[in-house]
Short mmCIF file of C-alpha atoms and ligand atoms in Angstrom, two decimals:
data_model
loop_
_atom_site.label_atom_id
_atom_site.label_comp_id
_atom_site.label_asym_id
_atom_site.label_seq_id
_atom_site.Cartn_x
_atom_site.Cartn_y
_atom_site.Cartn_z
CA UNK A 1 -0.07 0.07 -0.25
CA UNK A 2 1.63 3.41 -0.93
CA UNK A 3 0.68 6.69 0.58
CA UNK A 4 -0.75 9.77 -1.43
CA UNK A 5 2.78 11.34 -0.84
CA UNK A 6 4.84 8.82 -2.07
CA UNK A 7 3.73 9.56 -5.34
CA UNK A 8 6.13 12.07 -7.47
CA UNK A 9 4.10 15.16 -7.67
CA UNK A 10 5.29 18.23 -9.20
CA UNK A 11 3.81 21.48 -7.59
CA UNK A 12 2.49 23.51 -10.49
CA UNK A 13 -0.67 25.64 -8.71
CA UNK A 14 -1.24 27.56 -5.71
CA UNK A 15 -2.93 24.99 -2.75
CA UNK A 16 -5.00 24.67 -0.54
CA UNK A 17 -7.82 26.75 -3.18
CA UNK A 18 -10.25 28.68 -1.10
CA UNK A 19 -13.41 26.48 0.47
CA UNK A 20 -16.10 28.77 1.47
CA UNK A 21 -19.98 28.91 2.27
CA UNK A 22 -22.16 31.03 -0.50
CA UNK A 23 -24.05 33.10 1.94
CA UNK A 24 -26.10 35.00 -0.48
CA UNK A 25 -27.20 31.63 -2.66
CA UNK A 26 -27.41 29.21 0.78
CA UNK A 27 -29.99 31.99 1.85
CA UNK A 28 -31.84 32.04 -1.27
CA UNK A 29 -32.13 28.12 -1.73
CA UNK A 30 -32.54 27.50 1.98
CA UNK A 31 -29.26 24.80 2.12
CA UNK A 32 -26.00 25.42 3.10
CA UNK A 33 -23.90 25.44 -0.22
CA UNK A 34 -20.24 25.68 -0.18
CA UNK A 35 -17.89 26.34 -3.03
CA UNK A 36 -14.68 24.99 -3.50
CA UNK A 37 -12.41 27.41 -5.92
CA UNK A 38 -10.00 25.36 -8.28
CA UNK A 39 -10.85 28.00 -10.31
CA UNK A 40 -8.45 29.96 -8.55
CA UNK A 41 -5.36 27.43 -8.48
CA UNK A 42 -2.76 30.05 -9.52
CA UNK A 43 -2.20 28.82 -13.40
CA UNK A 44 -3.68 30.80 -16.03
CA UNK A 45 -7.44 31.10 -15.44
CA UNK A 46 -7.71 27.90 -13.11
CA UNK A 47 -9.15 24.80 -13.44
CA UNK A 48 -9.65 21.14 -12.26
CA UNK A 49 -6.42 20.20 -14.91
CA UNK A 50 -3.74 21.76 -12.83
CA UNK A 51 -4.23 19.08 -9.94
CA UNK A 52 -4.36 16.40 -12.61
CA UNK A 53 -1.23 17.47 -14.37
CA UNK A 54 0.67 17.91 -11.04
CA UNK A 55 0.77 14.21 -11.15
CA UNK A 56 1.19 13.42 -14.87
CA UNK A 57 3.90 15.63 -15.84
CA UNK A 58 5.79 14.51 -13.17
CA UNK A 59 5.64 11.20 -14.31
CA UNK A 60 6.72 12.96 -17.84
CA UNK A 61 9.76 14.08 -15.91
CA UNK A 62 10.53 11.07 -14.33
CA UNK A 63 10.41 9.27 -18.03
CA UNK A 64 12.88 12.01 -19.50
CA UNK A 65 10.40 13.28 -21.59
CA UNK A 66 11.07 16.90 -23.35
CA UNK A 67 7.79 17.29 -25.39
CA UNK A 68 3.98 16.69 -24.03
CA UNK A 69 1.18 15.92 -26.13
CA UNK A 70 -2.58 16.23 -25.62
CA UNK A 71 -6.11 16.56 -27.29
CA UNK A 72 -9.19 18.12 -26.59
CA UNK A 73 -11.60 20.28 -28.62
CA UNK A 74 -10.69 23.51 -30.13
CA UNK A 75 -11.52 25.40 -26.77
CA UNK A 76 -10.34 22.64 -24.78
CA UNK A 77 -9.64 24.22 -20.95
CA UNK A 78 -7.07 20.82 -20.80
CA UNK A 79 -4.94 21.36 -23.37
CA UNK A 80 -4.37 25.19 -22.74
CA UNK A 81 -3.93 24.13 -18.76
CA UNK A 82 -0.80 21.29 -20.40
CA UNK A 83 0.53 23.80 -22.23
CA UNK A 84 0.75 26.45 -19.54
CA UNK A 85 2.08 24.02 -16.94
CA UNK A 86 4.32 22.56 -19.56
CA UNK A 87 5.81 25.80 -20.45
CA UNK A 88 6.77 26.05 -16.74
CA UNK A 89 8.56 23.17 -16.62
CA UNK A 90 10.23 23.75 -19.92
CA UNK A 91 8.89 21.04 -21.67
CA UNK A 92 7.70 21.51 -25.48
CA UNK A 93 3.92 21.18 -25.88
CA UNK A 94 1.90 19.98 -29.23
CA UNK A 95 -1.74 20.11 -29.19
CA UNK A 96 -3.57 17.96 -31.60
CA UNK A 97 -6.91 19.44 -31.03
CA UNK A 98 -10.46 18.59 -32.95
CA UNK A 99 -11.43 20.98 -35.57
CA UNK A 100 -14.69 21.24 -34.01
CA UNK A 101 -15.99 23.62 -32.07
CA UNK A 102 -14.78 27.60 -32.35
CA UNK A 103 -11.91 27.41 -33.65
CA UNK A 104 -11.27 31.15 -34.64
CA UNK A 105 -8.11 32.24 -32.68
CA UNK A 106 -10.50 33.12 -29.24
CA UNK A 107 -10.87 32.15 -25.89
CA UNK A 108 -8.50 29.58 -25.09
CA UNK A 109 -6.68 29.50 -28.56
CA UNK A 110 -5.30 32.98 -27.62
CA UNK A 111 -3.98 31.52 -24.51
CA UNK A 112 -2.47 28.55 -26.22
CA UNK A 113 -0.26 30.78 -28.38
CA UNK A 114 0.92 32.98 -25.05
CA UNK A 115 2.07 29.96 -23.76
CA UNK A 116 3.93 28.89 -26.98
CA UNK A 117 2.06 25.45 -27.41
CA UNK A 118 2.09 24.39 -31.14
CA UNK A 119 -1.56 23.98 -31.96
CA UNK A 120 -2.24 21.32 -35.05
CA UNK A 121 -6.15 21.07 -36.06
CA UNK A 122 -7.39 17.48 -37.01
CA UNK A 123 -10.55 17.32 -39.19
CA UNK A 124 -12.22 14.02 -37.15
CA UNK A 125 -14.70 13.54 -34.10
CA UNK A 126 -12.97 10.15 -33.22
CA UNK A 127 -10.05 10.68 -30.34
CA UNK A 128 -8.73 7.59 -31.75
CA UNK A 129 -8.10 9.04 -34.83
CA UNK A 130 -5.97 12.04 -33.08
CA UNK A 131 -4.36 9.06 -30.64
CA UNK A 132 -3.06 7.20 -33.82
CA UNK A 133 -1.26 10.53 -35.30
CA UNK A 134 -0.41 10.98 -32.00
CA UNK A 135 1.87 7.84 -31.99
CA UNK A 136 3.03 8.49 -35.53
CA UNK A 137 4.33 11.94 -34.63
CA UNK A 138 5.44 10.30 -31.31
CA UNK A 139 7.76 7.79 -32.88
CA UNK A 140 9.00 10.62 -35.53
CA UNK A 141 10.36 12.68 -32.56
CA UNK A 142 11.85 9.59 -31.06
CA UNK A 143 13.84 9.12 -34.22
CA UNK A 144 15.01 12.60 -33.97
CA UNK A 145 16.36 11.55 -30.38
CA UNK A 146 13.40 13.39 -28.30
CA UNK A 147 10.54 11.86 -26.24
CA UNK A 148 7.15 12.73 -25.94
CA UNK A 149 4.64 12.02 -22.99
CA UNK A 150 0.89 11.24 -24.50
CA UNK A 151 -1.76 12.91 -22.11
CA UNK A 152 -5.14 11.34 -22.95
CA UNK A 153 -8.27 13.57 -23.61
CA UNK A 154 -9.25 15.67 -20.29
CA UNK A 155 -5.91 14.02 -18.71
CA UNK A 156 -8.41 11.55 -17.11
CA UNK A 157 -6.40 8.27 -16.53
CA UNK A 158 -6.31 6.79 -13.19
CA UNK A 159 -3.07 8.78 -12.41
CA UNK A 160 -4.57 12.05 -12.93
CA UNK A 161 -7.20 11.17 -11.15
CA UNK A 162 -4.93 11.40 -8.03
CA UNK A 163 -5.06 14.94 -8.10
CA UNK A 164 -8.56 15.00 -7.23
CA UNK A 165 -8.03 12.43 -4.20
CA UNK A 166 -5.64 14.70 -2.96
CA UNK A 167 -7.89 17.67 -3.22
CA UNK A 168 -10.69 15.99 -1.03
CA UNK A 169 -7.57 15.03 1.18
CA UNK A 170 -7.04 19.03 0.93
CA UNK A 171 -10.86 19.51 2.03
CA UNK A 172 -10.68 17.72 4.81
CA UNK A 173 -7.72 19.52 6.04
CA UNK A 174 -10.06 22.71 5.48
CA UNK A 175 -12.62 20.93 7.84
CA UNK A 176 -14.91 20.72 5.32
CA UNK A 177 -18.32 19.40 6.71
CA UNK A 178 -20.60 18.39 4.08
CA UNK A 179 -23.01 15.56 2.71
CA UNK A 180 -22.72 16.02 -0.72
CA UNK A 181 -19.83 16.57 -3.22
CA UNK A 182 -20.97 17.85 -6.90
CA UNK A 183 -18.72 18.57 -9.83
CA UNK A 184 -18.89 18.29 -13.88
CA UNK A 185 -18.25 15.48 -15.31
CA UNK A 186 -16.44 16.03 -18.89
CA UNK A 187 -14.01 13.04 -19.37
CA UNK A 188 -14.59 11.44 -15.72
CA UNK A 189 -11.39 11.88 -14.23
CA UNK A 190 -12.40 14.65 -11.78
CA UNK A 191 -16.00 13.10 -10.44
CA UNK A 192 -13.18 9.66 -10.35
CA UNK A 193 -10.81 11.15 -8.14
CA UNK A 194 -13.45 12.77 -5.84
CA UNK A 195 -15.24 9.58 -5.65
CA UNK A 196 -12.32 7.63 -4.45
CA UNK A 197 -10.84 10.79 -2.03
CA UNK A 198 -14.49 10.99 -0.17
CA UNK A 199 -14.27 7.18 0.33
CA UNK A 200 -10.90 7.50 1.97
CA UNK A 201 -10.94 10.92 3.60
CA UNK A 202 -14.94 12.16 4.00
CA UNK A 203 -16.41 8.71 4.22
CA UNK A 204 -20.16 8.57 3.97
CA UNK A 205 -20.18 11.92 1.87
CA UNK A 206 -21.93 11.16 -1.70
CA UNK A 207 -20.67 12.47 -4.76
CA UNK A 208 -22.70 13.51 -7.89
CA UNK A 209 -21.48 13.88 -11.19
CA UNK A 210 -23.30 16.05 -13.45
CA UNK A 211 -22.60 15.05 -16.98
CA UNK A 212 -21.91 17.60 -19.70
CA UNK A 213 -20.79 15.13 -22.11
CA UNK A 214 -22.84 11.95 -23.14
CA UNK A 215 -20.56 9.25 -22.58
CA UNK A 216 -21.79 6.29 -20.01
CA UNK A 217 -19.74 7.99 -17.05
CA UNK A 218 -21.73 5.50 -14.63
CA UNK A 219 -19.18 2.99 -15.81
CA UNK A 220 -15.86 5.15 -16.42
CA UNK A 221 -16.07 7.02 -13.26
CA UNK A 222 -16.12 4.05 -10.99
CA UNK A 223 -13.82 2.32 -13.32
CA UNK A 224 -11.23 5.09 -12.73
CA UNK A 225 -11.69 5.17 -9.38
CA UNK A 226 -10.84 1.81 -8.98
CA UNK A 227 -7.73 2.16 -11.35
CA UNK A 228 -6.59 5.03 -8.94
CA UNK A 229 -6.99 2.98 -6.32
CA UNK A 230 -4.98 0.01 -7.39
CA UNK A 231 -2.10 2.96 -8.25
CA UNK A 232 -1.76 2.95 -4.68
CA UNK A 233 -2.26 -0.87 -3.90
CA UNK A 234 -5.47 -0.51 -2.20
CA UNK A 235 -8.57 -2.28 -2.79
CA UNK A 236 -11.87 -0.19 -4.41
CA UNK A 237 -13.94 -0.08 -1.45
CA UNK A 238 -17.17 2.07 -2.68
CA UNK A 239 -20.63 1.61 -1.15
CA UNK A 240 -23.47 1.10 -3.72
CA UNK A 241 -24.97 4.84 -2.98
CA UNK A 242 -22.04 6.87 -2.62
CA UNK A 243 -22.10 7.70 -6.20
CA UNK A 244 -24.52 8.99 -9.00
CA UNK A 245 -24.41 10.83 -12.47
CA UNK A 246 -27.28 13.11 -13.30
CA UNK A 247 -26.89 14.18 -16.68
CA UNK A 248 -27.49 18.03 -17.93
CA UNK A 249 -26.27 18.18 -21.54
CA UNK A 250 -28.85 20.67 -23.28
CA UNK A 251 -28.37 19.69 -27.04
CA UNK A 252 -24.80 18.36 -26.35
CA UNK A 253 -21.14 19.23 -25.22
CA UNK A 254 -20.14 22.85 -25.53
CA UNK A 255 -23.31 23.88 -26.95
CA UNK A 256 -24.52 26.88 -24.44
CA UNK A 257 -27.74 25.81 -22.86
CA UNK A 258 -30.49 28.83 -22.28
CA UNK A 259 -32.10 27.07 -19.11
CA UNK A 260 -28.12 27.72 -17.70
CA UNK A 261 -28.11 31.57 -18.32
CA UNK A 262 -30.22 32.60 -15.40
CA UNK A 263 -28.52 30.31 -13.00
CA UNK A 264 -25.12 31.45 -14.28
CA UNK A 265 -26.63 35.43 -14.11
CA UNK A 266 -27.47 34.48 -10.48
CA UNK A 267 -24.21 33.34 -9.15
CA UNK A 268 -22.23 36.24 -11.00
CA UNK A 269 -24.20 38.74 -9.42
CA UNK A 270 -25.00 37.42 -5.86
CA UNK A 271 -21.42 36.40 -5.19
CA UNK A 272 -19.61 37.81 -8.01
CA UNK A 273 -18.30 34.22 -9.07
CA UNK A 274 -18.04 33.28 -13.15
CA UNK A 275 -19.13 30.42 -14.58
CA UNK A 276 -18.86 28.88 -18.08
CA UNK A 277 -21.34 27.59 -20.53
CA UNK A 278 -19.64 24.27 -21.41
CA UNK A 279 -18.84 22.87 -18.02
CA UNK A 280 -19.04 24.70 -14.77
CA UNK A 281 -22.61 26.87 -15.96
CA UNK A 282 -24.27 23.21 -16.41
CA UNK A 283 -23.07 21.64 -13.60
CA UNK A 284 -24.06 24.16 -11.43
CA UNK A 285 -27.43 24.99 -13.21
CA UNK A 286 -27.81 20.98 -12.97
CA UNK A 287 -27.22 20.78 -9.38
CA UNK A 288 -29.78 23.98 -8.46
CA UNK A 289 -32.66 21.97 -10.40
CA UNK A 290 -31.76 18.63 -8.92
CA UNK A 291 -32.54 20.43 -5.36
CA UNK A 292 -35.10 22.27 -6.48
CA UNK A 293 -36.56 18.85 -7.34
CA UNK A 294 -35.94 17.06 -4.47
CA UNK A 295 -32.83 15.43 -5.46
CA UNK A 296 -31.00 16.35 -1.95
CA UNK A 297 -33.06 15.08 0.44
CA UNK A 298 -32.55 15.85 4.18
CA UNK A 299 -30.54 19.03 5.30
CA UNK A 300 -26.73 18.20 4.57
CA UNK A 301 -24.62 20.65 3.13
CA UNK A 302 -23.86 20.48 -0.33
CA UNK A 303 -20.61 21.54 -1.88
CA UNK A 304 -19.71 22.68 -5.58
CA UNK A 305 -16.25 22.08 -6.87
CA UNK A 306 -15.96 24.85 -9.29
CA UNK A 307 -13.52 23.41 -11.91
CA UNK A 308 -12.48 26.69 -14.20
CA UNK A 309 -13.55 27.20 -17.49
CA UNK A 310 -13.85 31.00 -17.79
CA UNK A 311 -11.70 31.09 -21.45
CA UNK A 312 -14.99 29.87 -22.92
CA UNK A 313 -16.80 32.86 -21.87
CA UNK A 314 -14.40 34.90 -24.51
CA UNK A 315 -14.67 32.47 -27.26
CA UNK A 316 -18.93 31.98 -27.06
CA UNK A 317 -22.00 33.72 -25.66
CA UNK A 318 -24.37 32.69 -23.19
CA UNK A 319 -27.46 31.02 -24.63
C1 PLP B 1 -12.12 19.44 -18.02
C2 PLP B 1 -13.25 19.94 -17.41
C3 PLP B 1 -14.13 19.43 -16.17
C4 PLP B 1 -14.51 18.17 -16.58
O1 PLP B 1 -13.53 17.50 -15.96
P1 PLP B 1 -13.08 15.82 -15.88
O2 PLP B 1 -12.15 15.30 -15.34
O3 PLP B 1 -12.86 16.04 -17.77
O4 PLP B 1 -14.53 14.84 -15.90
C5 PLP B 1 -15.01 20.25 -15.57
N1 PLP B 1 -14.71 21.71 -15.82
C6 PLP B 1 -13.88 22.30 -16.53
C7 PLP B 1 -13.87 23.72 -16.60
C8 PLP B 1 -13.07 21.55 -17.50
O5 PLP B 1 -12.39 21.84 -17.77
#
């Protein structure tokens, strides 16, 4: 059995991130609602990928890699944060992005340039095509004596999920006393890490993932959580009711949903906090709708994990 601290981790973010009760929102909804500000984690515009990259890029360094490959949609927050973190570690970054969504020079694509990443678009709907291209490119670099570290979409591997196990440990150190943790689920690694972390560090806490894409996260999330547990040499330890997925997609991934706009405006105007229309706006609105529909019975406090994403506000309008 390995302790989390025995795992190689490179310090990239400013942690702990703030945790506090949303006073005005709690009063309005008649329930204690807390927020964990991982949008304020100190790299670029913040976001959840930084905690994952602390473990992933540590492994890249251990393996002697000088280049990092990753992928995502054109406006990927994960790709932008990988570019930012790779640059800080003196590694080159090549982003193989799907030519889908907002491909103009806006939002995260501006930031990718600032961080010095090389951006290539691939006209495909399938990440398998992109991974095949990564392999081809990796072999080309290897022939030139370089070594690339490949990060899959969202950084959602078992190793990346350790970043959110670590986040829940941080929540316990901050004295969090909540019944539920809610987060957006886009590729699954964040919710998986939160689930495993809750099982270890905040037992009894229930985890709700709000799906903003239509993958089968009921399977993906527990599988990633078990994979992360296995990395640490521990057996999976879940209970049947410690995790649920609720989908709040609207018309589809990365399409702003008109139902979310009033909730996004409300949080901005009452608490000063920005949400994005792709991830956190959907998760926040999905959570409050669930609360209003009786989906969080009892009186236990609810914690919303703010996972970042603000750059999307400069790439697309709210619906
Ligand atoms: C990637 C992302 C998520 C989803 O996290 P996953 O680990 O991919 O499920 C949520 N919010 C924002 C802002 C993101 O960029």
